[in-house]
PDB file of C-alpha atoms and ligand atoms in Angstrom:
ATOM      1  CA  MET A   1      86.699  98.163 117.714  1.00 98.00           C
ATOM      2  CA  LYS A   2      87.526 101.436 119.848  1.00 98.00           C
ATOM      3  CA  LEU A   3      90.490 102.914 118.154  1.00 99.00           C
ATOM      4  CA  VAL A   4      92.552 105.891 119.233  1.00 99.00           C
ATOM      5  CA  ILE A   5      94.687 107.599 116.498  1.00 99.00           C
ATOM      6  CA  LEU A   6      98.015 109.773 117.475  1.00 99.00           C
ATOM      7  CA  GLY A   7      99.000 112.155 114.694  1.00 98.00           C
ATOM      8  CA  ALA A   8      95.582 112.217 113.437  1.00 98.00           C
ATOM      9  CA  SER A   9      96.292 115.674 111.601  1.00 98.00           C
ATOM     10  CA  GLY A  10      98.902 114.063 109.466  1.00 98.00           C
ATOM     11  CA  GLY A  11      98.977 112.896 105.924  1.00 98.00           C
ATOM     12  CA  CYS A  12      98.594 108.976 107.325  1.00 98.00           C
ATOM     13  CA  GLY A  13      96.773 109.975 110.284  1.00 98.00           C
ATOM     14  CA  ARG A  14      94.021 111.642 108.238  1.00 98.00           C
ATOM     15  CA  GLN A  15      93.604 108.419 106.245  1.00 98.00           C
ATOM     16  CA  LEU A  16      93.753 106.220 109.301  1.00 99.00           C
ATOM     17  CA  VAL A  17      90.639 108.137 110.621  1.00 99.00           C
ATOM     18  CA  ARG A  18      88.679 108.310 107.599  1.00 98.00           C
ATOM     19  CA  GLN A  19      89.067 104.426 106.912  1.00 98.00           C
ATOM     20  CA  ALA A  20      88.594 103.420 110.320  1.00 99.00           C
ATOM     21  CA  LEU A  21      85.222 105.429 110.436  1.00 98.00           C
ATOM     22  CA  THR A  22      84.265 103.886 106.994  1.00 98.00           C
ATOM     23  CA  ARG A  23      85.059 100.430 108.523  1.00 98.00           C
ATOM     24  CA  GLY A  24      82.648 101.094 111.467  1.00 98.00           C
ATOM     25  CA  HIS A  25      85.242 101.612 114.192  1.00 98.00           C
ATOM     26  CA  GLU A  26      84.752 103.874 117.119  1.00 98.00           C
ATOM     27  CA  VAL A  27      87.576 106.488 116.525  1.00 98.00           C
ATOM     28  CA  THR A  28      89.276 109.028 118.778  1.00 98.00           C
ATOM     29  CA  ALA A  29      91.410 111.102 116.696  1.00 98.00           C
ATOM     30  CA  VAL A  30      94.332 112.966 118.783  1.00 98.00           C
ATOM     31  CA  ALA A  31      95.825 116.288 117.606  1.00 98.00           C
ATOM     32  CA  ARG A  32      97.941 118.967 119.094  1.00 98.00           C
ATOM     33  CA  PRO A  33      96.250 121.933 121.076  1.00 97.00           C
ATOM     34  CA  SER A  34      97.446 124.132 118.456  1.00 96.00           C
ATOM     35  CA  SER A  35      96.193 122.238 115.381  1.00 97.00           C
ATOM     36  CA  SER A  36      93.694 123.483 112.949  1.00 97.00           C
ATOM     37  CA  TYR A  37      92.617 119.842 112.197  1.00 98.00           C
ATOM     38  CA  SER A  38      88.960 118.971 112.347  1.00 97.00           C
ATOM     39  CA  ALA A  39      88.087 115.491 112.359  1.00 97.00           C
ATOM     40  CA  PRO A  40      85.312 114.159 110.176  1.00 98.00           C
ATOM     41  CA  ASP A  41      81.760 113.685 111.465  1.00 98.00           C
ATOM     42  CA  GLY A  42      81.662 110.334 113.476  1.00 98.00           C
ATOM     43  CA  ALA A  43      85.256 110.713 115.059  1.00 98.00           C
ATOM     44  CA  THR A  44      85.836 112.171 118.389  1.00 98.00           C
ATOM     45  CA  LEU A  45      88.532 114.879 118.155  1.00 98.00           C
ATOM     46  CA  THR A  46      90.813 115.032 121.259  1.00 98.00           C
ATOM     47  CA  ARG A  47      93.314 117.846 121.623  1.00 98.00           C
ATOM     48  CA  GLY A  48      96.226 117.594 123.953  1.00 98.00           C
ATOM     49  CA  ASP A  49      99.937 117.218 124.503  1.00 98.00           C
ATOM     50  CA  ILE A  50     101.690 114.127 123.372  1.00 98.00           C
ATOM     51  CA  PHE A  51     104.001 114.499 126.221  1.00 98.00           C
ATOM     52  CA  ASP A  52     101.133 114.312 129.036  1.00 98.00           C
ATOM     53  CA  GLN A  53     100.837 111.126 130.240  1.00 98.00           C
ATOM     54  CA  ASP A  54      97.749 111.810 132.257  1.00 98.00           C
ATOM     55  CA  PHE A  55      96.065 113.202 129.115  1.00 98.00           C
ATOM     56  CA  LEU A  56      97.075 110.146 126.946  1.00 99.00           C
ATOM     57  CA  ALA A  57      95.861 107.520 129.899  1.00 98.00           C
ATOM     58  CA  GLN A  58      92.442 109.281 130.004  1.00 98.00           C
ATOM     59  CA  THR A  59      92.385 109.399 126.109  1.00 98.00           C
ATOM     60  CA  PHE A  60      93.428 105.701 126.087  1.00 99.00           C
ATOM     61  CA  ALA A  61      90.826 104.519 128.613  1.00 98.00           C
ATOM     62  CA  GLY A  62      88.354 101.910 126.834  1.00 98.00           C
ATOM     63  CA  ALA A  63      90.148 101.596 123.733  1.00 98.00           C
ATOM     64  CA  ASP A  64      91.176  98.321 122.053  1.00 98.00           C
ATOM     65  CA  ALA A  65      94.105  99.574 120.478  1.00 98.00           C
ATOM     66  CA  VAL A  66      96.298 102.798 119.655  1.00 99.00           C
ATOM     67  CA  LEU A  67      97.421 103.509 116.090  1.00 99.00           C
ATOM     68  CA  SER A  68     100.403 106.153 115.742  1.00 98.00           C
ATOM     69  CA  SER A  69     101.386 108.050 112.666  1.00 98.00           C
ATOM     70  CA  LEU A  70     103.176 110.473 114.674  1.00 98.00           C
ATOM     71  CA  GLY A  71     106.407 111.618 112.827  1.00 97.00           C
ATOM     72  CA  LEU A  72     109.110 114.347 113.044  1.00 97.00           C
ATOM     73  CA  LYS A  73     108.316 117.626 111.102  1.00 95.00           C
ATOM     74  CA  VAL A  74     111.475 118.458 109.008  1.00 93.00           C
ATOM     75  CA  PRO A  75     111.869 122.049 107.383  1.00 91.00           C
ATOM     76  CA  SER A  76     113.737 120.700 104.386  1.00 93.00           C
ATOM     77  CA  LEU A  77     115.921 117.642 103.587  1.00 90.00           C
ATOM     78  CA  SER A  78     119.063 119.711 104.210  1.00 92.00           C
ATOM     79  CA  PRO A  79     121.618 117.707 106.241  1.00 90.00           C
ATOM     80  CA  PHE A  80     121.881 120.793 108.386  1.00 91.00           C
ATOM     81  CA  ALA A  81     118.022 121.097 109.114  1.00 94.00           C
ATOM     82  CA  THR A  82     116.824 120.533 112.539  1.00 94.00           C
ATOM     83  CA  PRO A  83     113.431 118.880 113.050  1.00 95.00           C
ATOM     84  CA  GLU A  84     110.944 121.112 114.769  1.00 95.00           C
ATOM     85  CA  VAL A  85     110.870 118.620 117.772  1.00 96.00           C
ATOM     86  CA  PRO A  86     114.292 116.611 117.317  1.00 97.00           C
ATOM     87  CA  ASP A  87     113.470 114.113 120.199  1.00 98.00           C
ATOM     88  CA  LEU A  88     109.681 113.785 119.715  1.00 98.00           C
ATOM     89  CA  LEU A  89     109.577 109.974 119.130  1.00 98.00           C
ATOM     90  CA  SER A  90     112.269 108.970 121.884  1.00 98.00           C
ATOM     91  CA  ARG A  91     110.545 111.366 124.525  1.00 98.00           C
ATOM     92  CA  ALA A  92     107.137 110.656 123.454  1.00 98.00           C
ATOM     93  CA  THR A  93     106.931 106.869 123.103  1.00 99.00           C
ATOM     94  CA  PRO A  94     107.748 105.696 126.813  1.00 98.00           C
ATOM     95  CA  ILE A  95     105.008 108.193 127.861  1.00 99.00           C
ATOM     96  CA  ILE A  96     102.769 106.586 125.350  1.00 99.00           C
ATOM     97  CA  VAL A  97     103.465 103.092 126.564  1.00 99.00           C
ATOM     98  CA  ALA A  98     103.161 104.105 130.305  1.00 99.00           C
ATOM     99  CA  ALA A  99      99.804 105.571 129.465  1.00 99.00           C
ATOM    100  CA  MET A 100      98.808 102.631 127.623  1.00 99.00           C
ATOM    101  CA  LYS A 101      99.648 100.395 130.633  1.00 98.00           C
ATOM    102  CA  ARG A 102      97.916 102.637 132.928  1.00 98.00           C
ATOM    103  CA  ALA A 103      94.729 102.404 130.591  1.00 98.00           C
ATOM    104  CA  GLU A 104      95.216  98.598 130.360  1.00 98.00           C
ATOM    105  CA  VAL A 105      95.508  99.057 126.489  1.00 98.00           C
ATOM    106  CA  LYS A 106      97.699  96.213 125.166  1.00 98.00           C
ATOM    107  CA  ARG A 107      98.031  96.660 121.396  1.00 98.00           C
ATOM    108  CA  ILE A 108      99.851  99.546 119.093  1.00 98.00           C
ATOM    109  CA  ILE A 109     100.640  99.755 115.729  1.00 98.00           C
ATOM    110  CA  ALA A 110     103.001 102.559 114.764  1.00 99.00           C
ATOM    111  CA  ILE A 111     104.443 103.936 111.476  1.00 98.00           C
ATOM    112  CA  SER A 112     108.085 103.477 111.326  1.00 98.00           C
ATOM    113  CA  ALA A 113     109.853 103.644 107.881  1.00 98.00           C
ATOM    114  CA  GLY A 114     111.515 101.178 105.344  1.00 97.00           C
ATOM    115  CA  GLY A 115     115.171 101.365 106.018  1.00 96.00           C
ATOM    116  CA  VAL A 116     114.932 101.241 109.713  1.00 97.00           C
ATOM    117  CA  GLY A 117     116.715  98.569 111.817  1.00 96.00           C
ATOM    118  CA  ASP A 118     117.471  95.477 109.995  1.00 95.00           C
ATOM    119  CA  SER A 119     115.531  96.701 106.834  1.00 96.00           C
ATOM    120  CA  TYR A 120     118.255  98.970 106.183  1.00 95.00           C
ATOM    121  CA  ALA A 121     120.021  96.073 104.324  1.00 94.00           C
ATOM    122  CA  TRP A 122     116.996  95.707 101.990  1.00 92.00           C
ATOM    123  CA  MET A 123     117.168  99.266 100.848  1.00 92.00           C
ATOM    124  CA  PRO A 124     118.424 100.202  97.212  1.00 90.00           C
ATOM    125  CA  GLY A 125     121.869 101.777  97.256  1.00 90.00           C
ATOM    126  CA  VAL A 126     120.653 105.161  96.397  1.00 90.00           C
ATOM    127  CA  PHE A 127     117.983 105.406  99.291  1.00 91.00           C
ATOM    128  CA  LYS A 128     120.985 104.084 101.615  1.00 93.00           C
ATOM    129  CA  VAL A 129     122.770 107.195 100.874  1.00 94.00           C
ATOM    130  CA  PHE A 130     119.742 109.407 100.999  1.00 90.00           C
ATOM    131  CA  ILE A 131     119.030 107.911 104.588  1.00 93.00           C
ATOM    132  CA  LYS A 132     122.796 108.763 105.747  1.00 93.00           C
ATOM    133  CA  THR A 133     123.219 112.187 103.889  1.00 95.00           C
ATOM    134  CA  THR A 134     120.109 114.117 104.597  1.00 95.00           C
ATOM    135  CA  VAL A 135     118.156 115.271 107.707  1.00 94.00           C
ATOM    136  CA  LEU A 136     116.510 111.851 107.289  1.00 94.00           C
ATOM    137  CA  ARG A 137     119.438 110.596 109.346  1.00 95.00           C
ATOM    138  CA  LYS A 138     118.110 112.391 112.514  1.00 95.00           C
ATOM    139  CA  ALA A 139     114.422 111.119 111.686  1.00 96.00           C
ATOM    140  CA  TYR A 140     115.570 107.474 111.071  1.00 97.00           C
ATOM    141  CA  ALA A 141     117.717 107.515 114.510  1.00 97.00           C
ATOM    142  CA  GLU A 142     114.473 108.678 116.185  1.00 98.00           C
ATOM    143  CA  LEU A 143     112.360 105.854 114.517  1.00 98.00           C
ATOM    144  CA  GLU A 144     115.137 103.435 115.681  1.00 98.00           C
ATOM    145  CA  LYS A 145     114.497 104.585 119.306  1.00 98.00           C
ATOM    146  CA  MET A 146     110.976 104.643 118.882  1.00 98.00           C
ATOM    147  CA  GLU A 147     110.971 100.876 117.534  1.00 98.00           C
ATOM    148  CA  LYS A 148     113.222  99.693 120.269  1.00 98.00           C
ATOM    149  CA  ILE A 149     110.962 101.214 122.953  1.00 98.00           C
ATOM    150  CA  LEU A 150     107.776  99.812 121.711  1.00 98.00           C
ATOM    151  CA  LEU A 151     109.390  96.353 121.161  1.00 98.00           C
ATOM    152  CA  GLU A 152     110.714  96.178 124.577  1.00 98.00           C
ATOM    153  CA  SER A 153     107.667  97.541 125.951  1.00 98.00           C
ATOM    154  CA  GLY A 154     105.944  94.170 126.795  1.00 98.00           C
ATOM    155  CA  LEU A 155     102.855  95.479 124.908  1.00 98.00           C
ATOM    156  CA  ASP A 156     101.432  93.650 121.628  1.00 98.00           C
ATOM    157  CA  VAL A 157     103.414  95.703 119.021  1.00 98.00           C
ATOM    158  CA  CYS A 158     103.869  96.251 115.264  1.00 98.00           C
ATOM    159  CA  CYS A 159     106.011  98.866 113.802  1.00 98.00           C
ATOM    160  CA  CYS A 160     105.194  98.965 110.119  1.00 98.00           C
ATOM    161  CA  ARG A 161     107.831 100.337 107.755  1.00 98.00           C
ATOM    162  CA  PRO A 162     106.483 101.833 104.667  1.00 98.00           C
ATOM    163  CA  THR A 163     108.566 102.848 101.610  1.00 97.00           C
ATOM    164  CA  GLY A 164     108.250 106.377 100.309  1.00 96.00           C
ATOM    165  CA  LEU A 165     104.979 108.021 100.771  1.00 98.00           C
ATOM    166  CA  SER A 166     102.698 109.325  98.306  1.00 98.00           C
ATOM    167  CA  ASP A 167      99.249 110.851  98.192  1.00 98.00           C
ATOM    168  CA  ASP A 168      98.269 108.873  95.237  1.00 98.00           C
ATOM    169  CA  PRO A 169      94.778 106.812  95.692  1.00 98.00           C
ATOM    170  CA  ALA A 170      94.785 103.604  97.380  1.00 98.00           C
ATOM    171  CA  THR A 171      95.651 100.724  95.296  1.00 98.00           C
ATOM    172  CA  GLY A 172      94.756  97.754  97.570  1.00 98.00           C
ATOM    173  CA  ARG A 173      98.134  96.147  96.519  1.00 98.00           C
ATOM    174  CA  ALA A 174     100.400  96.962  99.637  1.00 98.00           C
ATOM    175  CA  ARG A 175     102.450  93.986 100.643  1.00 97.00           C
ATOM    176  CA  VAL A 176     105.106  93.005 103.088  1.00 98.00           C
ATOM    177  CA  VAL A 177     108.619  92.600 101.254  1.00 97.00           C
ATOM    178  CA  THR A 178     112.071  91.593 102.276  1.00 94.00           C
ATOM    179  CA  SER A 179     113.996  93.076  99.435  1.00 92.00           C
ATOM    180  CA  LEU A 180     113.377  96.324  97.503  1.00 93.00           C
ATOM    181  CA  LYS A 181     114.949  97.715  94.046  1.00 90.00           C
ATOM    182  CA  GLY A 182     114.124 101.098  92.022  1.00 89.00           C
ATOM    183  CA  ARG A 183     111.705 103.494  93.178  1.00 91.00           C
ATOM    184  CA  ALA A 184     109.682 101.992  96.204  1.00 95.00           C
ATOM    185  CA  GLN A 185     106.663 103.901  97.065  1.00 97.00           C
ATOM    186  CA  ILE A 186     103.225 103.202  98.844  1.00 98.00           C
ATOM    187  CA  PRO A 187     100.161 105.542  98.964  1.00 98.00           C
ATOM    188  CA  ARG A 188      99.428 106.758 102.323  1.00 98.00           C
ATOM    189  CA  ALA A 189      95.956 105.370 101.820  1.00 98.00           C
ATOM    190  CA  ASP A 190      97.313 102.003 101.367  1.00 98.00           C
ATOM    191  CA  VAL A 191      99.773 102.661 104.532  1.00 99.00           C
ATOM    192  CA  ALA A 192      96.427 103.097 106.605  1.00 99.00           C
ATOM    193  CA  ALA A 193      94.376 100.188 105.117  1.00 98.00           C
ATOM    194  CA  TRP A 194      97.277  97.851 105.768  1.00 98.00           C
ATOM    195  CA  MET A 195      97.376  99.085 109.471  1.00 98.00           C
ATOM    196  CA  LEU A 196      93.613  98.676 109.878  1.00 98.00           C
ATOM    197  CA  ASP A 197      93.891  95.267 108.386  1.00 98.00           C
ATOM    198  CA  ALA A 198      96.568  94.324 110.794  1.00 98.00           C
ATOM    199  CA  ILE A 199      94.875  95.725 113.780  1.00 98.00           C
ATOM    200  CA  GLU A 200      91.596  93.888 112.941  1.00 98.00           C
ATOM    201  CA  ARG A 201      93.290  90.655 113.051  1.00 98.00           C
ATOM    202  CA  PRO A 202      93.623  89.142 116.538  1.00 96.00           C
ATOM    203  CA  SER A 203      97.564  89.036 116.451  1.00 96.00           C
ATOM    204  CA  PHE A 204     100.407  90.711 114.392  1.00 98.00           C
ATOM    205  CA  ALA A 205     102.155  88.531 111.608  1.00 95.00           C
ATOM    206  CA  ALA A 206     105.238  90.584 111.990  1.00 96.00           C
ATOM    207  CA  ARG A 207     106.602  93.191 114.288  1.00 97.00           C
ATOM    208  CA  GLY A 208     108.609  95.167 111.799  1.00 98.00           C
ATOM    209  CA  PRO A 209     107.221  94.652 108.329  1.00 98.00           C
ATOM    210  CA  VAL A 210     108.443  96.719 105.470  1.00 98.00           C
ATOM    211  CA  ILE A 211     105.217  97.352 103.370  1.00 98.00           C
ATOM    212  CA  THR A 212     105.239  98.549  99.876  1.00 98.00           C
ATOM    213  CA  VAL A 213     103.383  98.739  96.608  1.00 98.00           C
ATOM    214  CA  THR A 214     105.956  99.588  94.049  1.00 97.00           C
ATOM    215  CA  GLY A 215     109.735  98.281  94.074  1.00 95.00           C
ATOM    216  CA  ALA A 216     109.337  94.964  95.673  1.00 93.00           C
ATOM    217  CA  GLY A 217     112.788  93.194  95.062  1.00 85.00           C
TER     218      GLY A 217
HETATM  219  N1  NAP B 301     107.587 110.866 103.937  1.00 77.52           N
HETATM  220  C1  NAP B 301     108.003 109.573 103.655  1.00 77.52           C
HETATM  221  O1  NAP B 301     108.141 109.091 102.444  1.00 77.52           O
HETATM  222  C2  NAP B 301     108.064 108.492 104.798  1.00 77.52           C
HETATM  223  C3  NAP B 301     108.269 106.974 104.505  1.00 77.52           C
HETATM  224  C4  NAP B 301     108.431 106.271 105.306  1.00 77.52           C
HETATM  225  C5  NAP B 301     107.979 106.420 106.663  1.00 77.52           C
HETATM  226  N2  NAP B 301     107.689 107.713 106.934  1.00 77.52           N
HETATM  227  C6  NAP B 301     107.025 108.027 108.378  1.00 77.52           C
HETATM  228  O2  NAP B 301     105.750 108.233 108.329  1.00 77.52           O
HETATM  229  C7  NAP B 301     105.258 109.211 109.267  1.00 77.52           C
HETATM  230  C8  NAP B 301     104.001 109.443 108.859  1.00 77.52           C
HETATM  231  O3  NAP B 301     103.963 110.176 107.531  1.00 77.52           O
HETATM  232  P1  NAP B 301     102.941 111.425 107.301  1.00 77.52           P
HETATM  233  O4  NAP B 301     103.368 111.990 105.845  1.00 77.52           O
HETATM  234  O5  NAP B 301     101.581 111.137 107.761  1.00 77.52           O
HETATM  235  O6  NAP B 301     103.460 112.544 108.237  1.00 77.52           O
HETATM  236  P2  NAP B 301     102.779 113.968 108.623  1.00 77.52           P
HETATM  237  O7  NAP B 301     101.854 114.303 107.791  1.00 77.52           O
HETATM  238  O8  NAP B 301     104.250 114.869 108.687  1.00 77.52           O
HETATM  239  O9  NAP B 301     102.298 113.670 110.106  1.00 77.52           O
HETATM  240  C9  NAP B 301     103.079 113.705 111.236  1.00 77.52           C
HETATM  241  C10 NAP B 301     101.938 113.830 112.495  1.00 77.52           C
HETATM  242  O10 NAP B 301     102.938 114.019 113.637  1.00 77.52           O
HETATM  243  C11 NAP B 301     102.106 114.821 114.230  1.00 77.52           C
HETATM  244  N3  NAP B 301     103.381 115.544 115.197  1.00 77.52           N
HETATM  245  C12 NAP B 301     104.481 116.112 114.683  1.00 77.52           C
HETATM  246  N4  NAP B 301     105.241 116.610 115.909  1.00 77.52           N
HETATM  247  C13 NAP B 301     104.344 116.698 116.834  1.00 77.52           C
HETATM  248  C14 NAP B 301     104.641 117.061 118.177  1.00 77.52           C
HETATM  249  N5  NAP B 301     105.457 117.593 118.739  1.00 77.52           N
HETATM  250  N6  NAP B 301     103.277 117.062 119.156  1.00 77.52           N
HETATM  251  C15 NAP B 301     102.339 116.260 118.685  1.00 77.52           C
HETATM  252  N7  NAP B 301     102.095 116.012 117.294  1.00 77.52           N
HETATM  253  C16 NAP B 301     103.063 115.918 116.358  1.00 77.52           C
HETATM  254  C17 NAP B 301     101.775 116.030 113.344  1.00 77.52           C
HETATM  255  O11 NAP B 301     100.957 116.879 113.870  1.00 77.52           O
HETATM  256  P3  NAP B 301     100.754 118.287 113.179  1.00 77.52           P
HETATM  257  O12 NAP B 301      99.863 118.153 112.046  1.00 77.52           O
HETATM  258  O13 NAP B 301     100.182 119.267 114.296  1.00 77.52           O
HETATM  259  O14 NAP B 301     101.978 118.850 112.782  1.00 77.52           O
HETATM  260  C18 NAP B 301     101.013 114.923 112.481  1.00 77.52           C
HETATM  261  O15 NAP B 301      99.772 114.704 112.846  1.00 77.52           O
HETATM  262  C19 NAP B 301     106.377 110.291 109.047  1.00 77.52           C
HETATM  263  O16 NAP B 301     106.428 111.062 110.018  1.00 77.52           O
HETATM  264  C20 NAP B 301     107.596 109.138 108.880  1.00 77.52           C
HETATM  265  O17 NAP B 301     108.021 109.076 110.125  1.00 77.52           O
HETATM  266  C21 NAP B 301     107.474 108.694 105.944  1.00 77.52           C
END
């Protein structure tokens, strides 16, 4: 498949690029103009502004699907911290959708987070407090908006919702859950593998699945 990966320079994005290449996909990795990221051999690295619809439409042309691991950069977990670009997802997502429609690309899988939308009810109590009292409150509000825009776009959409991310090696044990307890975590490598499995199937089994390795309830 021809895959475009947004947020390729991030922790999950790097995993997506590497694993997609290993699986034999044709990969275009998208990074910011200022990024020092260099994509692995075999991937096409494209630098551009995520808010530039023309750039995105050109980048998406001929692709089978878009995978997004874009996420807010936060300087600390302080409730007073301000994300680098606080409206990143609510501003970029409509532009991504419009560019996909221009390029006639119909499928997108994006990383949201466990605790967004209806999955908030499934979170352990401690984590609910964490979401409400730290800078995550701002990040989660943006993820909610991203999900809504994508889910109402008319595109074929999956907003996967991983639990706490780690850089541990892949386990191959990522699964969809509807309740959580204790320390729920998933390695970024497992998130990427789960997303690629999902995009390789002809349709998404769920539109907002919570995925985890540990902490299934
Ligand atoms: N941390 C967790 O435990 C957790 C749990 C569940 C879900 N999530 C979600 O998963 C997402 C992915 O995680 P991750 O660890 O891969 O995040 P990450 O390493 O911070 O990657 C975020 C990506 O978004 C890009 N980005 C940020 N601001 C941008 C902007 N203004 N313009 C263009 N690109 C921009 C970054 O580019 P640069 O490299 O150039 O900054 C990077 O490629 C998180 O952001 C979050 O929404 C996180």
